[in-house]
């Protein structure tokens, strides 16, 4: 599963032109491809992709922790589904660090998304200071258990391990290190939800994924996909990453 996270980039026109260029470049790929786009792009882009009969999925990058109400400026899970979203990113490190989202707050969003049967990509990851303190496993365990508190069925959950020090910095995790952390996350899932849930869980890596490093990371046993920020903004680099996936 290879997802592009566009963050706060691209107007409607730019987004539509992007997929018209991307689609023919990746039509032979066996990877499941998705784009996490700005709210304003969801409806027109999902409409165009349906018309083009292209299997690229469209998702949102965030949602409200409330179902509806007087929350000026917020967008609910139900609105996302209504606009054509097929998944939502929850707990991205920029949400956690710039907008101070906590695990319990993220948990409320996860539960609301699941109520709408909207698949969730739950982002987790440690900061450099946490890594240097040797706290990677404790931070990730807390993020996984608290963000998924009260969730019994993980069928609609994907995990994205994104070390904060690797996001947008050009410093990609070493493939061995990504593998070690992914394996640890799978073990943590198995301990709480059982082997079946853990083995079926898609765990994506994110953080400075580029065409030059994608295939080495994807080759690791517990890396089931990628979450790509900067390199998903151009059809050229994103298609190279998608085409580096071997079934
Ligand atoms: P990056 O971002 O690929 O630009 O490091 C990844 C992300 O934030 O999801």
PDB file of C-alpha atoms and ligand atoms in Angstrom:
ATOM      1  CA  UNK A   1       0.000   0.000   0.000  1.00  0.00           C
ATOM      2  CA  UNK A   2       1.664   3.238  -1.116  1.00  0.00           C
ATOM      3  CA  UNK A   3       0.025   6.451   0.030  1.00  0.00           C
ATOM      4  CA  UNK A   4       1.014   9.993  -0.901  1.00  0.00           C
ATOM      5  CA  UNK A   5       0.417  12.657   1.741  1.00  0.00           C
ATOM      6  CA  UNK A   6       0.060  15.986  -0.010  1.00  0.00           C
ATOM      7  CA  UNK A   7      -0.168  18.008   3.232  1.00  0.00           C
ATOM      8  CA  UNK A   8      -1.217  21.615   2.478  1.00  0.00           C
ATOM      9  CA  UNK A   9      -0.325  21.546  -1.198  1.00  0.00           C
ATOM     10  CA  UNK A  10      -2.366  21.543  -4.434  1.00  0.00           C
ATOM     11  CA  UNK A  11      -5.477  23.314  -5.629  1.00  0.00           C
ATOM     12  CA  UNK A  12      -8.309  21.413  -7.326  1.00  0.00           C
ATOM     13  CA  UNK A  13      -6.915  22.109 -10.796  1.00  0.00           C
ATOM     14  CA  UNK A  14      -3.414  20.985  -9.782  1.00  0.00           C
ATOM     15  CA  UNK A  15      -4.778  17.818  -8.191  1.00  0.00           C
ATOM     16  CA  UNK A  16      -6.824  16.825 -11.250  1.00  0.00           C
ATOM     17  CA  UNK A  17      -3.883  17.404 -13.591  1.00  0.00           C
ATOM     18  CA  UNK A  18      -1.659  15.393 -11.234  1.00  0.00           C
ATOM     19  CA  UNK A  19      -3.752  12.208 -11.419  1.00  0.00           C
ATOM     20  CA  UNK A  20      -4.227  12.539 -15.163  1.00  0.00           C
ATOM     21  CA  UNK A  21      -0.434  12.443 -15.463  1.00  0.00           C
ATOM     22  CA  UNK A  22       0.111   9.821 -12.745  1.00  0.00           C
ATOM     23  CA  UNK A  23      -2.509   7.227 -13.752  1.00  0.00           C
ATOM     24  CA  UNK A  24      -0.903   6.050 -17.031  1.00  0.00           C
ATOM     25  CA  UNK A  25       2.552   5.954 -15.364  1.00  0.00           C
ATOM     26  CA  UNK A  26       1.439   3.441 -12.713  1.00  0.00           C
ATOM     27  CA  UNK A  27      -1.210   1.408 -14.517  1.00  0.00           C
ATOM     28  CA  UNK A  28       0.900  -1.769 -14.441  1.00  0.00           C
ATOM     29  CA  UNK A  29       1.728  -1.555 -10.734  1.00  0.00           C
ATOM     30  CA  UNK A  30       0.302  -4.165  -8.355  1.00  0.00           C
ATOM     31  CA  UNK A  31       0.565  -1.749  -5.426  1.00  0.00           C
ATOM     32  CA  UNK A  32      -2.552  -0.331  -3.838  1.00  0.00           C
ATOM     33  CA  UNK A  33      -2.115   3.428  -4.316  1.00  0.00           C
ATOM     34  CA  UNK A  34      -3.769   6.266  -2.421  1.00  0.00           C
ATOM     35  CA  UNK A  35      -3.539  10.024  -2.029  1.00  0.00           C
ATOM     36  CA  UNK A  36      -4.243  11.864   1.219  1.00  0.00           C
ATOM     37  CA  UNK A  37      -5.384  15.231  -0.098  1.00  0.00           C
ATOM     38  CA  UNK A  38      -6.628  18.593   1.244  1.00  0.00           C
ATOM     39  CA  UNK A  39     -10.342  18.616   2.148  1.00  0.00           C
ATOM     40  CA  UNK A  40     -11.116  20.941  -0.785  1.00  0.00           C
ATOM     41  CA  UNK A  41      -9.791  18.382  -3.269  1.00  0.00           C
ATOM     42  CA  UNK A  42     -11.640  15.286  -1.959  1.00  0.00           C
ATOM     43  CA  UNK A  43     -14.893  15.615  -3.833  1.00  0.00           C
ATOM     44  CA  UNK A  44     -13.661  16.673  -7.296  1.00  0.00           C
ATOM     45  CA  UNK A  45     -10.728  14.220  -7.232  1.00  0.00           C
ATOM     46  CA  UNK A  46     -12.780  11.203  -6.157  1.00  0.00           C
ATOM     47  CA  UNK A  47     -15.324  12.114  -8.852  1.00  0.00           C
ATOM     48  CA  UNK A  48     -12.623  12.296 -11.551  1.00  0.00           C
ATOM     49  CA  UNK A  49     -11.033   8.985 -10.473  1.00  0.00           C
ATOM     50  CA  UNK A  50     -14.401   7.238 -10.650  1.00  0.00           C
ATOM     51  CA  UNK A  51     -14.942   8.645 -14.119  1.00  0.00           C
ATOM     52  CA  UNK A  52     -11.452   7.562 -15.220  1.00  0.00           C
ATOM     53  CA  UNK A  53     -12.041   4.097 -13.688  1.00  0.00           C
ATOM     54  CA  UNK A  54      -8.655   4.286 -12.006  1.00  0.00           C
ATOM     55  CA  UNK A  55      -8.202   2.396  -8.735  1.00  0.00           C
ATOM     56  CA  UNK A  56      -6.197   5.108  -6.931  1.00  0.00           C
ATOM     57  CA  UNK A  57      -7.867   5.767  -3.569  1.00  0.00           C
ATOM     58  CA  UNK A  58      -8.517   9.240  -2.212  1.00  0.00           C
ATOM     59  CA  UNK A  59      -8.408  10.031   1.495  1.00  0.00           C
ATOM     60  CA  UNK A  60      -8.305  12.890   3.967  1.00  0.00           C
ATOM     61  CA  UNK A  61      -5.424  13.976   6.220  1.00  0.00           C
ATOM     62  CA  UNK A  62      -7.432  14.693   9.353  1.00  0.00           C
ATOM     63  CA  UNK A  63     -10.958  14.798  10.781  1.00  0.00           C
ATOM     64  CA  UNK A  64     -12.838  16.208  13.760  1.00  0.00           C
ATOM     65  CA  UNK A  65     -13.011  14.433  17.118  1.00  0.00           C
ATOM     66  CA  UNK A  66     -16.737  15.199  17.169  1.00  0.00           C
ATOM     67  CA  UNK A  67     -19.543  13.698  15.098  1.00  0.00           C
ATOM     68  CA  UNK A  68     -21.292  17.053  14.506  1.00  0.00           C
ATOM     69  CA  UNK A  69     -22.168  20.289  16.255  1.00  0.00           C
ATOM     70  CA  UNK A  70     -21.037  23.856  16.826  1.00  0.00           C
ATOM     71  CA  UNK A  71     -17.362  23.341  15.967  1.00  0.00           C
ATOM     72  CA  UNK A  72     -16.554  26.139  13.544  1.00  0.00           C
ATOM     73  CA  UNK A  73     -14.071  25.110  10.884  1.00  0.00           C
ATOM     74  CA  UNK A  74     -14.152  21.375  11.639  1.00  0.00           C
ATOM     75  CA  UNK A  75     -14.905  18.514   9.209  1.00  0.00           C
ATOM     76  CA  UNK A  76     -16.593  15.325  10.444  1.00  0.00           C
ATOM     77  CA  UNK A  77     -15.980  11.732   9.422  1.00  0.00           C
ATOM     78  CA  UNK A  78     -19.436  11.603   7.893  1.00  0.00           C
ATOM     79  CA  UNK A  79     -18.603  14.635   5.728  1.00  0.00           C
ATOM     80  CA  UNK A  80     -15.412  12.923   4.579  1.00  0.00           C
ATOM     81  CA  UNK A  81     -17.281   9.797   3.487  1.00  0.00           C
ATOM     82  CA  UNK A  82     -19.888  11.994   1.799  1.00  0.00           C
ATOM     83  CA  UNK A  83     -17.092  13.763  -0.135  1.00  0.00           C
ATOM     84  CA  UNK A  84     -15.683  10.477  -1.434  1.00  0.00           C
ATOM     85  CA  UNK A  85     -12.918   9.809   1.112  1.00  0.00           C
ATOM     86  CA  UNK A  86     -11.941   6.138   1.231  1.00  0.00           C
ATOM     87  CA  UNK A  87      -9.574   6.517   4.183  1.00  0.00           C
ATOM     88  CA  UNK A  88      -8.345   9.107   6.660  1.00  0.00           C
ATOM     89  CA  UNK A  89      -4.901   9.759   8.176  1.00  0.00           C
ATOM     90  CA  UNK A  90      -5.168  10.187  11.930  1.00  0.00           C
ATOM     91  CA  UNK A  91      -2.428  11.285  14.311  1.00  0.00           C
ATOM     92  CA  UNK A  92       0.111  12.443  11.743  1.00  0.00           C
ATOM     93  CA  UNK A  93       3.177  13.823  13.529  1.00  0.00           C
ATOM     94  CA  UNK A  94       2.437  17.336  12.239  1.00  0.00           C
ATOM     95  CA  UNK A  95      -0.985  17.096  13.923  1.00  0.00           C
ATOM     96  CA  UNK A  96       0.589  15.732  17.111  1.00  0.00           C
ATOM     97  CA  UNK A  97       3.389  18.309  17.292  1.00  0.00           C
ATOM     98  CA  UNK A  98       2.102  21.503  15.626  1.00  0.00           C
ATOM     99  CA  UNK A  99      -1.511  21.131  16.764  1.00  0.00           C
ATOM    100  CA  UNK A 100      -0.757  19.339  20.063  1.00  0.00           C
ATOM    101  CA  UNK A 101      -2.969  16.314  19.425  1.00  0.00           C
ATOM    102  CA  UNK A 102      -2.761  13.778  22.254  1.00  0.00           C
ATOM    103  CA  UNK A 103      -3.324  10.019  22.115  1.00  0.00           C
ATOM    104  CA  UNK A 104      -6.769  10.233  23.817  1.00  0.00           C
ATOM    105  CA  UNK A 105      -7.832  12.964  21.332  1.00  0.00           C
ATOM    106  CA  UNK A 106      -6.601  10.815  18.438  1.00  0.00           C
ATOM    107  CA  UNK A 107      -8.483   7.859  19.916  1.00  0.00           C
ATOM    108  CA  UNK A 108     -11.768   9.798  19.728  1.00  0.00           C
ATOM    109  CA  UNK A 109     -11.158  10.448  16.030  1.00  0.00           C
ATOM    110  CA  UNK A 110     -10.281   6.806  15.356  1.00  0.00           C
ATOM    111  CA  UNK A 111     -13.506   5.609  16.979  1.00  0.00           C
ATOM    112  CA  UNK A 112     -15.609   8.137  15.053  1.00  0.00           C
ATOM    113  CA  UNK A 113     -13.986   7.155  11.748  1.00  0.00           C
ATOM    114  CA  UNK A 114     -14.745   3.494  12.477  1.00  0.00           C
ATOM    115  CA  UNK A 115     -18.362   4.362  13.260  1.00  0.00           C
ATOM    116  CA  UNK A 116     -18.524   5.674   9.685  1.00  0.00           C
ATOM    117  CA  UNK A 117     -16.701   2.549   8.448  1.00  0.00           C
ATOM    118  CA  UNK A 118     -13.977   4.835   7.175  1.00  0.00           C
ATOM    119  CA  UNK A 119     -10.580   3.065   7.052  1.00  0.00           C
ATOM    120  CA  UNK A 120      -7.927   4.730   9.241  1.00  0.00           C
ATOM    121  CA  UNK A 121      -4.198   5.110   8.693  1.00  0.00           C
ATOM    122  CA  UNK A 122      -2.950   5.685  12.235  1.00  0.00           C
ATOM    123  CA  UNK A 123       0.408   7.471  12.277  1.00  0.00           C
ATOM    124  CA  UNK A 124       2.889   6.847  15.082  1.00  0.00           C
ATOM    125  CA  UNK A 125       6.545   7.686  15.605  1.00  0.00           C
ATOM    126  CA  UNK A 126       9.157   8.879  18.066  1.00  0.00           C
ATOM    127  CA  UNK A 127      11.046  12.188  18.131  1.00  0.00           C
ATOM    128  CA  UNK A 128      14.833  12.348  17.984  1.00  0.00           C
ATOM    129  CA  UNK A 129      15.008  13.142  21.717  1.00  0.00           C
ATOM    130  CA  UNK A 130      12.874  10.088  22.509  1.00  0.00           C
ATOM    131  CA  UNK A 131      15.087   7.908  20.299  1.00  0.00           C
ATOM    132  CA  UNK A 132      18.264   9.210  21.953  1.00  0.00           C
ATOM    133  CA  UNK A 133      16.772   8.428  25.372  1.00  0.00           C
ATOM    134  CA  UNK A 134      16.144   4.844  24.260  1.00  0.00           C
ATOM    135  CA  UNK A 135      12.384   5.361  24.528  1.00  0.00           C
ATOM    136  CA  UNK A 136      11.327   4.226  21.023  1.00  0.00           C
ATOM    137  CA  UNK A 137       9.498   1.101  22.193  1.00  0.00           C
ATOM    138  CA  UNK A 138       7.753   2.734  25.141  1.00  0.00           C
ATOM    139  CA  UNK A 139       6.605   5.734  23.043  1.00  0.00           C
ATOM    140  CA  UNK A 140       5.258   3.537  20.246  1.00  0.00           C
ATOM    141  CA  UNK A 141       3.543   1.138  22.646  1.00  0.00           C
ATOM    142  CA  UNK A 142       1.774   4.046  24.343  1.00  0.00           C
ATOM    143  CA  UNK A 143       0.763   5.578  20.989  1.00  0.00           C
ATOM    144  CA  UNK A 144      -0.616   2.262  19.710  1.00  0.00           C
ATOM    145  CA  UNK A 145      -2.464   1.233  22.874  1.00  0.00           C
ATOM    146  CA  UNK A 146      -3.898   4.664  23.717  1.00  0.00           C
ATOM    147  CA  UNK A 147      -4.849   5.607  20.142  1.00  0.00           C
ATOM    148  CA  UNK A 148      -6.622   2.265  19.667  1.00  0.00           C
ATOM    149  CA  UNK A 149      -8.150   2.072  23.145  1.00  0.00           C
ATOM    150  CA  UNK A 150     -11.590   0.414  22.979  1.00  0.00           C
ATOM    151  CA  UNK A 151     -11.144  -0.674  19.350  1.00  0.00           C
ATOM    152  CA  UNK A 152     -11.809  -4.420  19.188  1.00  0.00           C
ATOM    153  CA  UNK A 153     -11.636  -4.999  15.468  1.00  0.00           C
ATOM    154  CA  UNK A 154      -8.544  -3.800  13.620  1.00  0.00           C
ATOM    155  CA  UNK A 155      -9.806  -4.750  10.140  1.00  0.00           C
ATOM    156  CA  UNK A 156     -10.068  -1.096   9.071  1.00  0.00           C
ATOM    157  CA  UNK A 157      -6.825   0.052  10.715  1.00  0.00           C
ATOM    158  CA  UNK A 158      -3.457   0.519   8.994  1.00  0.00           C
ATOM    159  CA  UNK A 159      -0.396   1.647  10.963  1.00  0.00           C
ATOM    160  CA  UNK A 160       2.127   4.123   9.563  1.00  0.00           C
ATOM    161  CA  UNK A 161       5.437   4.228  11.415  1.00  0.00           C
ATOM    162  CA  UNK A 162       6.914   7.654  10.776  1.00  0.00           C
ATOM    163  CA  UNK A 163       9.921   8.557  12.923  1.00  0.00           C
ATOM    164  CA  UNK A 164       9.498  12.304  13.483  1.00  0.00           C
ATOM    165  CA  UNK A 165      13.219  12.944  12.850  1.00  0.00           C
ATOM    166  CA  UNK A 166      12.842  11.459   9.350  1.00  0.00           C
ATOM    167  CA  UNK A 167       9.840  13.489   8.196  1.00  0.00           C
ATOM    168  CA  UNK A 168      10.779  16.149   5.667  1.00  0.00           C
ATOM    169  CA  UNK A 169      14.425  16.048   6.770  1.00  0.00           C
ATOM    170  CA  UNK A 170      15.992  13.872   4.090  1.00  0.00           C
ATOM    171  CA  UNK A 171      17.104  11.483   6.885  1.00  0.00           C
ATOM    172  CA  UNK A 172      15.474   8.155   6.104  1.00  0.00           C
ATOM    173  CA  UNK A 173      15.505   5.338   8.678  1.00  0.00           C
ATOM    174  CA  UNK A 174      17.942   2.551   7.869  1.00  0.00           C
ATOM    175  CA  UNK A 175      15.946  -0.371   6.364  1.00  0.00           C
ATOM    176  CA  UNK A 176      17.146  -2.694   9.195  1.00  0.00           C
ATOM    177  CA  UNK A 177      15.987  -0.200  11.749  1.00  0.00           C
ATOM    178  CA  UNK A 178      12.588   0.262  10.085  1.00  0.00           C
ATOM    179  CA  UNK A 179      12.236  -3.540  10.028  1.00  0.00           C
ATOM    180  CA  UNK A 180      13.086  -3.808  13.736  1.00  0.00           C
ATOM    181  CA  UNK A 181      10.530  -1.164  14.697  1.00  0.00           C
ATOM    182  CA  UNK A 182       7.813  -2.582  12.413  1.00  0.00           C
ATOM    183  CA  UNK A 183       8.386  -6.012  13.906  1.00  0.00           C
ATOM    184  CA  UNK A 184       8.068  -4.541  17.378  1.00  0.00           C
ATOM    185  CA  UNK A 185       4.768  -2.820  16.415  1.00  0.00           C
ATOM    186  CA  UNK A 186       3.403  -6.101  15.046  1.00  0.00           C
ATOM    187  CA  UNK A 187       4.363  -7.859  18.286  1.00  0.00           C
ATOM    188  CA  UNK A 188       2.623  -5.143  20.288  1.00  0.00           C
ATOM    189  CA  UNK A 189      -0.540  -5.626  18.204  1.00  0.00           C
ATOM    190  CA  UNK A 190      -0.295  -9.415  18.637  1.00  0.00           C
ATOM    191  CA  UNK A 191       0.010  -9.132  22.427  1.00  0.00           C
ATOM    192  CA  UNK A 192      -3.193  -7.125  22.690  1.00  0.00           C
ATOM    193  CA  UNK A 193      -5.321  -8.208  19.703  1.00  0.00           C
ATOM    194  CA  UNK A 194      -3.897 -11.622  18.804  1.00  0.00           C
ATOM    195  CA  UNK A 195      -1.765 -13.075  16.007  1.00  0.00           C
ATOM    196  CA  UNK A 196      -4.456 -12.921  13.337  1.00  0.00           C
ATOM    197  CA  UNK A 197      -4.934  -9.162  13.737  1.00  0.00           C
ATOM    198  CA  UNK A 198      -1.154  -8.632  13.875  1.00  0.00           C
ATOM    199  CA  UNK A 199      -0.402 -10.715  10.787  1.00  0.00           C
ATOM    200  CA  UNK A 200      -3.153  -9.016   8.808  1.00  0.00           C
ATOM    201  CA  UNK A 201      -2.055  -5.523   9.824  1.00  0.00           C
ATOM    202  CA  UNK A 202      -0.550  -3.362   7.084  1.00  0.00           C
ATOM    203  CA  UNK A 203       2.353  -1.367   8.550  1.00  0.00           C
ATOM    204  CA  UNK A 204       3.654   1.424   6.326  1.00  0.00           C
ATOM    205  CA  UNK A 205       6.936   3.283   6.720  1.00  0.00           C
ATOM    206  CA  UNK A 206       7.072   7.058   6.251  1.00  0.00           C
ATOM    207  CA  UNK A 207       9.786   9.701   6.503  1.00  0.00           C
ATOM    208  CA  UNK A 208      11.912  10.960   3.587  1.00  0.00           C
ATOM    209  CA  UNK A 209      10.915   8.122   1.244  1.00  0.00           C
ATOM    210  CA  UNK A 210      12.357   8.867  -2.212  1.00  0.00           C
ATOM    211  CA  UNK A 211      12.684   6.920  -5.481  1.00  0.00           C
ATOM    212  CA  UNK A 212      16.299   6.099  -4.487  1.00  0.00           C
ATOM    213  CA  UNK A 213      15.462   4.433  -1.156  1.00  0.00           C
ATOM    214  CA  UNK A 214      11.912   3.070  -1.611  1.00  0.00           C
ATOM    215  CA  UNK A 215      12.706  -0.433  -2.867  1.00  0.00           C
ATOM    216  CA  UNK A 216      15.245  -1.170  -0.086  1.00  0.00           C
ATOM    217  CA  UNK A 217      12.727  -0.230   2.607  1.00  0.00           C
ATOM    218  CA  UNK A 218       9.887  -2.106   0.891  1.00  0.00           C
ATOM    219  CA  UNK A 219      12.039  -5.231   0.721  1.00  0.00           C
ATOM    220  CA  UNK A 220      11.934  -5.586   4.536  1.00  0.00           C
ATOM    221  CA  UNK A 221       9.623  -8.320   5.749  1.00  0.00           C
ATOM    222  CA  UNK A 222       7.478  -6.241   8.089  1.00  0.00           C
ATOM    223  CA  UNK A 223       7.262  -3.177   5.830  1.00  0.00           C
ATOM    224  CA  UNK A 224       3.956  -3.515   3.961  1.00  0.00           C
ATOM    225  CA  UNK A 225       3.829  -0.106   2.367  1.00  0.00           C
ATOM    226  CA  UNK A 226       4.942   3.502   2.364  1.00  0.00           C
ATOM    227  CA  UNK A 227       3.576   6.889   3.372  1.00  0.00           C
ATOM    228  CA  UNK A 228       5.247   9.460   1.156  1.00  0.00           C
ATOM    229  CA  UNK A 229       5.189  13.217   1.745  1.00  0.00           C
ATOM    230  CA  UNK A 230       7.424  15.482  -0.353  1.00  0.00           C
ATOM    231  CA  UNK A 231       8.135  12.899  -3.064  1.00  0.00           C
ATOM    232  CA  UNK A 232       4.395  12.370  -3.679  1.00  0.00           C
ATOM    233  CA  UNK A 233       3.979  15.921  -4.964  1.00  0.00           C
ATOM    234  CA  UNK A 234       5.397  15.208  -8.407  1.00  0.00           C
ATOM    235  CA  UNK A 235       3.948  12.467 -10.647  1.00  0.00           C
ATOM    236  CA  UNK A 236       7.473  11.661 -11.764  1.00  0.00           C
ATOM    237  CA  UNK A 237       8.944  10.832  -8.328  1.00  0.00           C
ATOM    238  CA  UNK A 238       5.707   9.344  -6.950  1.00  0.00           C
ATOM    239  CA  UNK A 239       5.315   7.009  -9.950  1.00  0.00           C
ATOM    240  CA  UNK A 240       8.936   5.846  -9.555  1.00  0.00           C
ATOM    241  CA  UNK A 241       8.246   4.992  -5.913  1.00  0.00           C
ATOM    242  CA  UNK A 242       5.033   3.137  -6.822  1.00  0.00           C
ATOM    243  CA  UNK A 243       6.814   1.232  -9.573  1.00  0.00           C
ATOM    244  CA  UNK A 244       9.567   0.145  -7.190  1.00  0.00           C
ATOM    245  CA  UNK A 245       6.998  -2.081  -5.449  1.00  0.00           C
ATOM    246  CA  UNK A 246       7.398  -5.725  -6.424  1.00  0.00           C
ATOM    247  CA  UNK A 247       4.572  -8.111  -5.628  1.00  0.00           C
TER     248      UNK A 247
HETATM  249  P1  LIG B   1       8.221  13.192   3.880  1.00  0.00           P
HETATM  250  O1  LIG B   1       6.849  13.198   4.732  1.00  0.00           O
HETATM  251  O2  LIG B   1       8.139  12.017   2.937  1.00  0.00           O
HETATM  252  O3  LIG B   1       8.241  14.505   3.170  1.00  0.00           O
HETATM  253  O4  LIG B   1       9.339  13.023   4.867  1.00  0.00           O
HETATM  254  C1  LIG B   1       6.248  12.014   5.162  1.00  0.00           C
HETATM  255  C2  LIG B   1       4.963  12.320   5.902  1.00  0.00           C
HETATM  256  O5  LIG B   1       4.907  13.341   6.588  1.00  0.00           O
HETATM  257  O6  LIG B   1       3.975  11.570   5.816  1.00  0.00           O
END
